[in-house]
Coordinates of C-alpha atoms in Angstrom, one line a residue:
Chain A
M18 CA 21.6 8.6 42.3
S19 CA 18.2 7.7 43.7
S20 CA 17.7 5.2 46.2
I21 CA 14.0 5.1 46.2
G22 CA 13.4 1.5 44.8
T23 CA 16.2 -0.2 46.5
G24 CA 15.8 -3.9 46.5
Y25 CA 12.3 -3.7 44.6
D26 CA 13.8 -2.2 41.3
L27 CA 16.0 -5.1 40.3
S28 CA 13.3 -7.3 38.3
V29 CA 10.1 -6.3 36.4
T30 CA 8.6 -9.2 38.0
T31 CA 8.8 -7.4 41.4
F32 CA 6.3 -5.0 42.8
S33 CA 7.3 -2.6 45.6
P34 CA 5.3 -2.2 48.8
D35 CA 3.4 1.0 47.1
G36 CA 2.2 -0.9 44.3
R37 CA 4.9 0.2 41.7
V38 CA 6.9 -1.7 39.1
F39 CA 10.3 0.4 39.2
Q40 CA 11.8 -1.2 35.9
I41 CA 8.8 0.2 34.0
E42 CA 9.3 3.6 35.6
Y43 CA 13.1 3.4 34.8
A44 CA 12.3 2.4 31.3
A45 CA 10.0 5.4 31.2
K46 CA 12.9 7.7 31.9
A47 CA 14.7 6.4 29.0
V48 CA 12.1 7.7 26.9
D49 CA 11.9 11.1 28.7
N50 CA 15.7 11.6 27.9
S51 CA 15.3 11.4 24.2
G52 CA 14.5 14.2 21.6
T53 CA 10.8 15.4 21.6
V54 CA 8.2 13.5 19.7
V55 CA 5.0 15.5 19.0
G56 CA 1.8 14.1 17.2
I57 CA -1.5 15.9 16.4
K58 CA -4.6 15.1 14.9
C59 CA -6.3 17.7 12.8
K60 CA -9.5 17.7 11.1
D61 CA -8.4 16.1 7.8
G62 CA -5.5 13.8 9.1
I63 CA -2.5 13.3 11.5
V64 CA 0.7 15.3 11.8
M65 CA 3.8 13.7 13.5
G66 CA 7.0 15.8 14.1
V67 CA 10.4 14.6 15.9
E68 CA 13.1 16.8 17.2
K69 CA 16.1 14.8 16.1
L70 CA 19.1 15.4 18.3
I71 CA 22.2 15.4 16.2
A72 CA 25.0 13.4 18.2
S73 CA 27.8 14.2 15.9
K74 CA 28.3 16.9 13.0
M75 CA 29.5 13.9 10.7
M76 CA 26.0 12.6 10.5
L77 CA 24.3 12.8 6.9
P78 CA 21.1 15.0 7.3
G79 CA 18.0 12.8 6.5
S80 CA 19.7 9.7 8.0
N81 CA 18.7 8.3 11.4
R82 CA 14.9 8.2 10.6
R83 CA 12.7 8.4 13.6
I84 CA 9.2 8.2 11.7
H85 CA 8.6 4.8 9.8
S86 CA 5.8 3.8 7.8
V87 CA 4.1 0.8 9.2
H88 CA 1.9 0.1 6.3
R89 CA 0.2 2.1 3.8
H90 CA -2.2 4.1 5.9
A91 CA -0.2 4.2 9.4
G92 CA 3.2 5.5 10.5
M93 CA 5.0 5.3 14.0
A94 CA 7.3 8.0 15.3
V95 CA 9.7 6.6 18.1
A96 CA 11.2 8.1 20.9
G97 CA 13.7 6.7 23.3
L98 CA 16.4 3.7 22.7
A99 CA 16.5 3.6 18.9
A100 CA 17.3 -0.4 18.7
D101 CA 14.4 -1.0 20.9
G102 CA 12.2 1.3 18.7
R103 CA 13.2 -0.9 15.5
Q104 CA 12.0 -4.1 17.3
I105 CA 8.6 -2.4 17.8
V106 CA 8.2 -1.0 14.4
A107 CA 9.2 -4.5 13.0
R108 CA 6.4 -5.9 15.0
A109 CA 3.8 -3.3 13.9
K110 CA 4.8 -4.0 10.3
S111 CA 4.2 -7.9 10.7
E112 CA 1.1 -7.4 12.4
A113 CA -0.3 -5.1 9.8
R114 CA 0.7 -7.4 7.2
S115 CA -0.7 -10.2 8.9
Y116 CA -4.0 -8.6 9.5
E117 CA -4.3 -7.6 5.8
S118 CA -3.2 -11.3 4.8
V119 CA -6.0 -13.0 6.9
Y120 CA -8.7 -10.4 6.9
G121 CA -8.1 -8.9 3.1
D122 CA -8.4 -5.3 4.5
A123 CA -6.1 -2.7 5.8
V124 CA -5.8 -2.9 9.7
P125 CA -7.8 -0.5 11.8
V126 CA -5.6 1.7 13.5
K127 CA -7.3 1.0 16.7
E128 CA -6.4 -2.9 16.4
L129 CA -3.0 -2.1 15.4
S130 CA -2.2 -0.1 18.5
E131 CA -3.8 -2.6 20.7
R132 CA -1.6 -5.4 19.1
V133 CA 1.4 -3.2 19.5
A134 CA 0.4 -2.4 23.2
S135 CA 0.2 -6.0 23.7
Y136 CA 3.4 -6.8 22.6
V137 CA 4.9 -3.9 24.6
H138 CA 3.4 -5.1 27.6
L139 CA 4.4 -8.6 27.1
C140 CA 7.8 -7.5 27.8
T141 CA 7.0 -6.3 31.1
L142 CA 5.6 -9.6 32.4
Y143 CA 8.9 -12.1 32.4
W144 CA 12.0 -11.6 34.3
W145 CA 14.1 -12.6 31.4
L146 CA 13.0 -9.9 29.1
R147 CA 13.4 -6.4 29.9
P148 CA 10.7 -3.6 29.3
F149 CA 11.2 -1.2 26.1
G150 CA 13.0 1.8 26.6
C151 CA 11.0 3.8 24.0
G152 CA 7.4 5.1 23.7
V153 CA 5.6 5.3 20.3
I154 CA 3.2 7.7 18.6
L155 CA 1.0 6.0 16.0
G156 CA -0.7 7.6 13.4
G157 CA -3.2 6.0 11.0
Y158 CA -6.2 6.8 8.7
D159 CA -9.0 4.2 8.2
K160 CA -12.5 4.0 7.7
D161 CA -13.4 5.9 11.1
G162 CA -11.1 8.6 9.8
P163 CA -7.5 9.9 11.3
Q164 CA -6.6 8.6 14.5
L165 CA -3.6 9.0 16.9
Y166 CA -2.6 6.7 19.6
M167 CA 0.4 6.5 22.1
I168 CA 2.1 3.7 23.5
E169 CA 4.2 4.0 26.6
P170 CA 6.8 1.5 27.8
S171 CA 4.3 0.0 30.3
G172 CA 2.1 -1.2 27.3
I173 CA -0.6 1.4 28.0
S174 CA -2.1 2.7 25.1
Y175 CA -4.7 5.6 24.7
R176 CA -6.0 7.6 22.0
Y177 CA -5.3 11.2 21.8
F178 CA -6.0 14.1 19.7
G179 CA -2.6 15.6 20.6
A180 CA 0.4 13.8 22.2
A181 CA 4.2 14.3 23.0
I182 CA 6.9 12.2 24.4
G183 CA 10.6 12.9 25.2
K184 CA 12.5 15.9 26.7
G185 CA 10.0 18.6 26.1
K186 CA 6.7 16.7 26.3
Q187 CA 5.5 19.1 29.3
A188 CA 6.1 22.4 27.1
A189 CA 4.8 20.7 24.0
K190 CA 1.6 19.5 25.6
T191 CA 1.1 23.1 26.9
E192 CA 1.4 24.2 23.4
I193 CA -0.8 21.5 21.7
E194 CA -3.5 22.6 24.3
K195 CA -3.3 26.2 22.8
L196 CA -4.2 25.0 19.4
K197 CA -7.7 24.5 17.8
L198 CA -6.9 21.2 16.3
S199 CA -10.8 20.6 15.1
D200 CA -10.5 23.7 12.7
M201 CA -7.1 23.0 11.5
T202 CA -6.0 21.3 8.3
C203 CA -2.9 19.2 8.1
K204 CA -1.1 21.9 6.0
E205 CA -1.5 24.3 9.0
G206 CA -0.8 21.4 11.6
V207 CA 2.6 21.0 9.9
I208 CA 3.4 24.5 10.4
E209 CA 2.2 24.5 14.1
V210 CA 4.0 21.4 14.9
A211 CA 7.5 22.9 13.4
K212 CA 6.7 25.9 15.5
I213 CA 6.3 23.9 18.6
I214 CA 9.3 21.7 18.1
Y215 CA 11.3 24.8 17.5
K216 CA 10.2 26.6 20.5
L217 CA 10.9 23.9 23.2
H218 CA 14.3 22.9 21.8
D219 CA 16.7 24.0 24.3
E220 CA 19.5 25.6 22.7
A221 CA 21.5 25.5 25.9
K222 CA 21.6 22.0 26.7
D223 CA 21.3 20.4 23.3
K224 CA 23.2 22.0 20.3
A225 CA 21.8 21.1 16.9
F226 CA 18.9 19.4 16.0
E227 CA 17.1 18.2 12.6
L228 CA 13.4 18.3 12.3
E229 CA 11.6 15.2 10.7
M230 CA 8.0 15.4 10.1
S231 CA 5.5 13.0 8.4
W232 CA 1.7 13.1 7.7
I233 CA -1.4 11.3 6.6
C234 CA -4.2 13.3 5.2
E235 CA -6.3 13.7 2.1
E236 CA -3.4 15.5 0.6
S237 CA -1.2 12.4 1.0
K238 CA -4.1 10.2 -0.2
R239 CA -4.4 8.8 2.9
E240 CA -1.3 7.2 3.0
H241 CA 1.8 7.6 5.3
Q242 CA 4.7 9.7 4.0
K243 CA 7.1 12.6 4.7
V244 CA 5.9 15.9 4.7
P245 CA 6.8 17.0 1.2
D246 CA 10.2 19.3 1.0
D247 CA 8.7 22.5 0.0
L248 CA 5.9 22.4 2.8
L249 CA 8.7 21.2 5.3
E250 CA 11.1 24.3 4.4
E251 CA 8.0 26.5 4.6
A252 CA 7.3 25.2 8.3
K253 CA 10.7 25.6 9.3
T254 CA 11.2 29.1 8.0
A255 CA 7.7 30.3 9.9
A256 CA 9.1 28.4 12.9
K257 CA 12.1 30.3 13.0
T258 CA 10.6 33.6 12.2
A259 CA 8.1 32.8 15.2
L260 CA 11.2 32.2 17.7
E261 CA 12.7 35.5 16.6
E262 CA 9.4 37.3 17.2
M263 CA 9.5 36.0 20.6
D264 CA 13.0 36.7 21.2
A265 CA 12.5 40.1 20.2
D266 CA 9.9 40.8 22.8
Chain B
L10 CA 9.8 -11.8 10.5
V11 CA 7.5 -13.5 13.1
Q12 CA 5.1 -16.1 11.8
F13 CA 1.6 -15.8 12.6
T14 CA -0.2 -18.6 10.5
I15 CA 1.0 -22.1 11.3
P16 CA 2.3 -23.5 8.1
I17 CA 1.4 -27.1 7.5
D18 CA 4.8 -28.5 7.0
N19 CA 4.5 -32.2 5.3
G20 CA 7.8 -31.9 4.1
D21 CA 9.3 -32.5 0.6
A22 CA 6.7 -32.6 -2.1
L23 CA 8.8 -35.2 -4.1
K24 CA 8.6 -37.9 -1.4
N25 CA 5.9 -37.2 0.8
A26 CA 2.5 -38.5 -0.5
E27 CA 0.5 -35.8 1.7
A28 CA 2.7 -33.0 0.3
D29 CA 2.6 -34.6 -3.1
S30 CA -1.1 -33.9 -3.5
Q31 CA -0.5 -30.1 -2.7
R32 CA 1.7 -29.7 -6.1
T33 CA -0.1 -28.0 -9.1
L34 CA -0.4 -31.0 -11.7
Y35 CA -2.8 -29.0 -14.0
P36 CA -4.2 -25.6 -14.3
Y37 CA -8.1 -25.1 -14.2
V38 CA -9.2 -21.7 -14.7
T39 CA -7.0 -20.3 -17.6
G40 CA -6.6 -17.1 -19.5
T41 CA -5.3 -17.1 -23.1
S42 CA -2.7 -15.0 -24.9
I43 CA -1.2 -11.4 -24.1
V44 CA 0.6 -9.4 -26.8
A45 CA 2.8 -6.4 -26.0
I46 CA 4.8 -4.2 -27.7
K47 CA 7.4 -1.4 -26.9
Y48 CA 6.4 1.8 -28.6
K49 CA 7.7 5.5 -28.9
D50 CA 6.5 6.5 -25.5
G51 CA 6.7 3.3 -23.5
V52 CA 4.8 -0.2 -23.7
L53 CA 1.5 -1.6 -24.9
M54 CA -0.1 -4.6 -23.5
A55 CA -3.4 -6.3 -24.9
S56 CA -5.2 -9.1 -23.3
D57 CA -8.8 -10.3 -23.7
M58 CA -11.0 -11.0 -20.5
G59 CA -11.8 -14.5 -21.0
G60 CA -11.2 -17.2 -18.0
S61 CA -11.8 -20.5 -19.5
Y62 CA -12.4 -23.5 -17.4
G63 CA -11.3 -26.2 -19.8
S64 CA -13.4 -26.0 -23.0
T65 CA -16.2 -23.9 -21.2
L66 CA -15.7 -19.9 -21.5
R67 CA -16.7 -19.4 -17.9
Y68 CA -15.6 -15.9 -16.7
K69 CA -15.5 -13.1 -19.1
N70 CA -14.7 -10.2 -16.9
I71 CA -11.1 -11.1 -15.6
E72 CA -8.5 -8.3 -15.7
R73 CA -5.5 -10.2 -16.8
V74 CA -3.2 -6.8 -16.8
K75 CA -2.2 -5.2 -13.7
A76 CA -0.3 -2.1 -12.8
I77 CA 2.7 -3.0 -10.4
G78 CA 3.9 -0.2 -8.4
K79 CA 4.7 3.0 -10.4
H80 CA 6.7 1.7 -13.2
S81 CA 5.4 -1.7 -14.4
L82 CA 2.5 -3.7 -15.9
L83 CA 2.3 -7.5 -15.4
G84 CA 0.3 -9.4 -17.7
A85 CA -0.6 -13.2 -17.1
S86 CA -1.7 -16.2 -19.0
G87 CA -2.4 -19.6 -17.5
E88 CA -3.9 -20.2 -14.1
I89 CA -6.0 -17.3 -12.8
S90 CA -5.4 -18.6 -9.1
D91 CA -1.8 -18.3 -9.6
F92 CA -1.9 -15.1 -11.0
Q93 CA -3.7 -13.9 -8.0
E94 CA -1.0 -15.4 -5.9
I95 CA 1.7 -13.5 -7.8
L96 CA 0.0 -10.5 -7.2
R97 CA -0.2 -10.9 -3.6
Y98 CA 3.7 -11.7 -3.4
L99 CA 4.2 -8.5 -5.5
D100 CA 1.8 -6.2 -3.4
E101 CA 3.9 -7.3 -0.5
L102 CA 7.2 -6.5 -2.3
V103 CA 6.0 -2.9 -3.5
L104 CA 4.3 -2.1 0.0
N105 CA 7.9 -2.9 1.4
D106 CA 9.5 -0.8 -1.2
N107 CA 7.2 2.3 -0.3
M108 CA 7.7 1.8 3.2
W109 CA 11.5 2.8 3.0
D110 CA 10.1 6.3 1.9
D111 CA 13.5 7.1 0.3
G112 CA 12.6 8.3 -3.0
N113 CA 13.4 4.9 -4.8
S114 CA 10.7 2.6 -6.4
L115 CA 11.3 -0.7 -7.8
G116 CA 11.5 -0.7 -11.9
P117 CA 10.3 -3.2 -14.4
K118 CA 13.7 -4.9 -14.7
E119 CA 13.9 -5.6 -10.8
V120 CA 10.4 -6.8 -10.9
H121 CA 10.9 -9.2 -14.1
N122 CA 14.1 -10.4 -12.0
Y123 CA 12.0 -11.1 -9.0
L124 CA 9.5 -12.8 -10.8
T125 CA 12.1 -15.1 -12.7
R126 CA 13.4 -16.1 -9.4
V127 CA 9.9 -17.1 -8.1
M128 CA 8.7 -19.0 -11.3
Y129 CA 12.1 -20.7 -11.5
N130 CA 12.3 -22.0 -8.0
R131 CA 8.9 -23.1 -7.9
R132 CA 9.8 -25.0 -11.2
N133 CA 12.6 -26.8 -9.4
K134 CA 10.5 -27.9 -6.7
F135 CA 8.0 -29.5 -9.3
N136 CA 5.3 -27.1 -8.2
P137 CA 5.1 -24.4 -10.9
L138 CA 3.0 -21.4 -10.8
W139 CA 1.1 -22.3 -14.0
N140 CA 1.5 -18.8 -15.6
T141 CA 3.3 -17.2 -18.5
L142 CA 3.9 -13.6 -17.3
V143 CA 4.6 -10.5 -19.6
L144 CA 6.3 -7.7 -17.5
G145 CA 6.4 -4.3 -19.2
G146 CA 7.3 -0.8 -17.9
V147 CA 9.1 2.5 -18.0
K148 CA 11.8 4.0 -15.7
N149 CA 13.8 7.0 -16.2
G150 CA 12.7 7.3 -19.8
E151 CA 13.7 3.6 -20.6
S152 CA 11.3 1.3 -21.9
Y153 CA 11.5 -2.2 -20.8
L154 CA 9.6 -5.3 -21.9
G155 CA 10.1 -9.0 -20.7
M156 CA 8.6 -12.5 -20.2
V157 CA 9.0 -15.3 -17.9
S158 CA 7.3 -18.8 -18.5
M159 CA 6.2 -21.3 -15.9
I160 CA 9.5 -23.1 -16.2
G161 CA 11.5 -20.0 -15.4
V162 CA 12.6 -19.2 -19.1
S163 CA 13.3 -15.6 -19.2
F164 CA 13.9 -13.0 -21.8
E165 CA 13.5 -9.3 -23.1
D166 CA 12.5 -8.4 -26.3
N167 CA 10.8 -5.5 -28.3
H168 CA 7.6 -7.3 -28.7
V169 CA 6.4 -10.4 -26.6
A170 CA 3.2 -12.8 -26.6
T171 CA 2.1 -15.7 -24.7
G172 CA 0.6 -18.9 -25.8
F173 CA -1.0 -18.8 -29.0
G174 CA 0.1 -15.2 -29.5
N175 CA 3.5 -16.6 -30.1
H176 CA 2.3 -18.6 -33.2
L177 CA -0.1 -16.2 -34.5
A178 CA 0.6 -12.6 -33.3
R179 CA 4.4 -12.5 -33.2
P180 CA 5.0 -13.4 -36.9
I181 CA 3.1 -9.9 -37.5
L182 CA 4.9 -8.2 -35.2
R183 CA 8.1 -9.3 -36.7
D184 CA 7.1 -7.7 -40.0
E185 CA 5.3 -4.7 -38.9
W186 CA 6.9 -3.4 -35.6
R187 CA 9.0 -0.3 -35.6
A188 CA 10.6 1.5 -32.9
D189 CA 9.1 4.7 -33.4
L190 CA 5.3 3.4 -33.4
S191 CA 2.9 6.2 -32.1
F192 CA 0.4 5.4 -29.5
E193 CA -2.6 5.1 -32.3
D194 CA -0.3 2.9 -34.7
G195 CA 0.6 0.7 -31.8
V196 CA -3.0 0.3 -30.8
K197 CA -3.8 -0.3 -34.3
L198 CA -0.8 -3.1 -34.6
L199 CA -2.0 -4.9 -31.4
E200 CA -5.5 -5.0 -32.5
K201 CA -4.7 -6.6 -35.7
C202 CA -3.0 -9.2 -33.6
M203 CA -5.9 -9.8 -31.3
R204 CA -8.2 -10.1 -34.1
V205 CA -6.3 -12.7 -36.0
L206 CA -6.3 -14.6 -32.3
L207 CA -10.0 -13.7 -32.1
Y208 CA -10.7 -15.7 -35.4
R209 CA -8.3 -18.5 -34.7
D210 CA -7.9 -19.2 -30.9
R211 CA -10.9 -21.1 -29.4
S212 CA -10.4 -19.8 -25.9
A213 CA -10.2 -15.9 -26.8
I214 CA -13.3 -13.7 -26.3
N215 CA -14.1 -10.5 -28.1
K216 CA -13.8 -8.4 -25.1
L217 CA -10.4 -6.8 -24.8
Q218 CA -8.4 -4.2 -22.7
I219 CA -5.4 -2.5 -23.9
A220 CA -2.8 -0.9 -21.1
K221 CA -0.6 1.5 -21.7
I222 CA 2.6 2.5 -19.5
T223 CA 4.6 5.5 -20.0
E224 CA 6.7 7.7 -17.8
E225 CA 3.6 9.6 -16.8
G226 CA 1.9 6.1 -15.3
V227 CA -0.4 3.4 -16.3
T228 CA -3.9 3.6 -18.0
V229 CA -6.0 0.7 -18.8
S230 CA -8.6 1.0 -21.3
Q231 CA -12.2 0.2 -20.8
P232 CA -13.3 -3.1 -22.1
Y233 CA -14.1 -2.9 -25.6
S234 CA -15.0 -5.5 -28.5
L235 CA -13.3 -5.5 -32.0
K236 CA -15.2 -5.7 -35.4
T237 CA -15.1 -9.0 -37.1
F238 CA -16.2 -10.1 -40.4
W239 CA -17.7 -13.6 -41.2
E240 CA -19.2 -12.9 -44.9
F241 CA -16.3 -14.4 -46.7
Q242 CA -17.6 -15.9 -50.1
A243 CA -15.7 -19.2 -49.3
F244 CA -17.9 -19.8 -45.9
H245 CA -21.0 -19.2 -47.4
N246 CA -21.3 -22.5 -49.1
P247 CA -18.4 -24.5 -47.5
T248 CA -19.4 -27.9 -48.7
A249 CA -19.6 -26.7 -52.2
G250 CA -17.2 -28.8 -54.4
A251 CA -16.3 -31.1 -51.5
Q252 CA -17.3 -34.8 -51.6
G253 CA -18.3 -36.8 -48.7
S254 CA -18.0 -35.2 -45.3
W255 CA -15.3 -32.7 -44.0

């Protein structure tokens, strides 16, 4: 394949002459090959959606959850190597629980994202560890309102009002930028995220997919939960209709 | 699970002197009886709001009945700090249960079983949580009411009580409890028991809460007082007819 990093890409503790750490970049490629994950911050909460590419027709719908609750008020959507993602989610749950145990209050989303990012970064500092092959979108609701963070395999974490990772991230980001998020409620946001995911799903390359969505908003009592079934169905129908209208053009 | 606090591990509380000093030997701030009954739509649980410090009635606003998850109510008598610790364990249990987000939730039977394990194992290490717990709840239309003591004795029944309630309230309940009690009759029955406890238990105070759990959920009443009557003829002139001091 590519021989760009030859010699300098064998260990995460080696820099290349032009200042890159290739192992981290390769880890990011693992994330880019996974199904798209989208997160948006609406005016009253966060909505996250995952394009779950179905590997086998034998899989039960609703299994292989990609979005996990990390505490009552926060959730994480994972893209990339699923087993690596499970570790990150476990660590985030542990950090959130520990914070509440020590400080008596729910962990602020900013603090949680810093702790998770710090943990992901840790695994890029030693040659006997490998970087996590997954990116994570963390959505939460605390005293400062709803917040959305993205943590990459390099350990970078930024706060976003719209974020996407995985195969269709470029197309997703373009679509998100078209939305007026500050005027949108989460109910509307669920429909929009569904539309985006259906739109950027490549029928030719990947066959079937399952849409998984979660939200944290006033309607969910500021708790992270799966989007209720009736709203999810409504969103899927709206997304399919929007696709047909596009194809009809 | 990664540990973040550094536990002070002195070793065996039965052999090591330093660890031994951390065992519970006696309770300090205690709550008195809990009385609970099953009724037509679910479970009713009554308790007063007192926390005694030995013979001093020190705290008068302690809630000794709490909702656990969606389907259970936990009432505790005994050491209040141990009750708070139990609530922390259950909080973690319920949180982990919720985070599965799979449509299932812990029912009263499961919570009761968990508490029994905790209490019994602490008793085996000679370091008990000094409480008698009452666990009531409703799940899928079925009512459940059980009890666990500080030595891990655990059972279910149609009506349970802790402490003095066992001696004063349960005889009343054995005579007057019925499976088809309405909410109003259930409350009247509990108030009858609580009134006797108020007259005869020196650690009871006249400020009680009654909690109700049904399929719909939990309601805890606002604190209120019972009417008492002290004008019995025999109390007017207590020494009349008695020779000497009494």
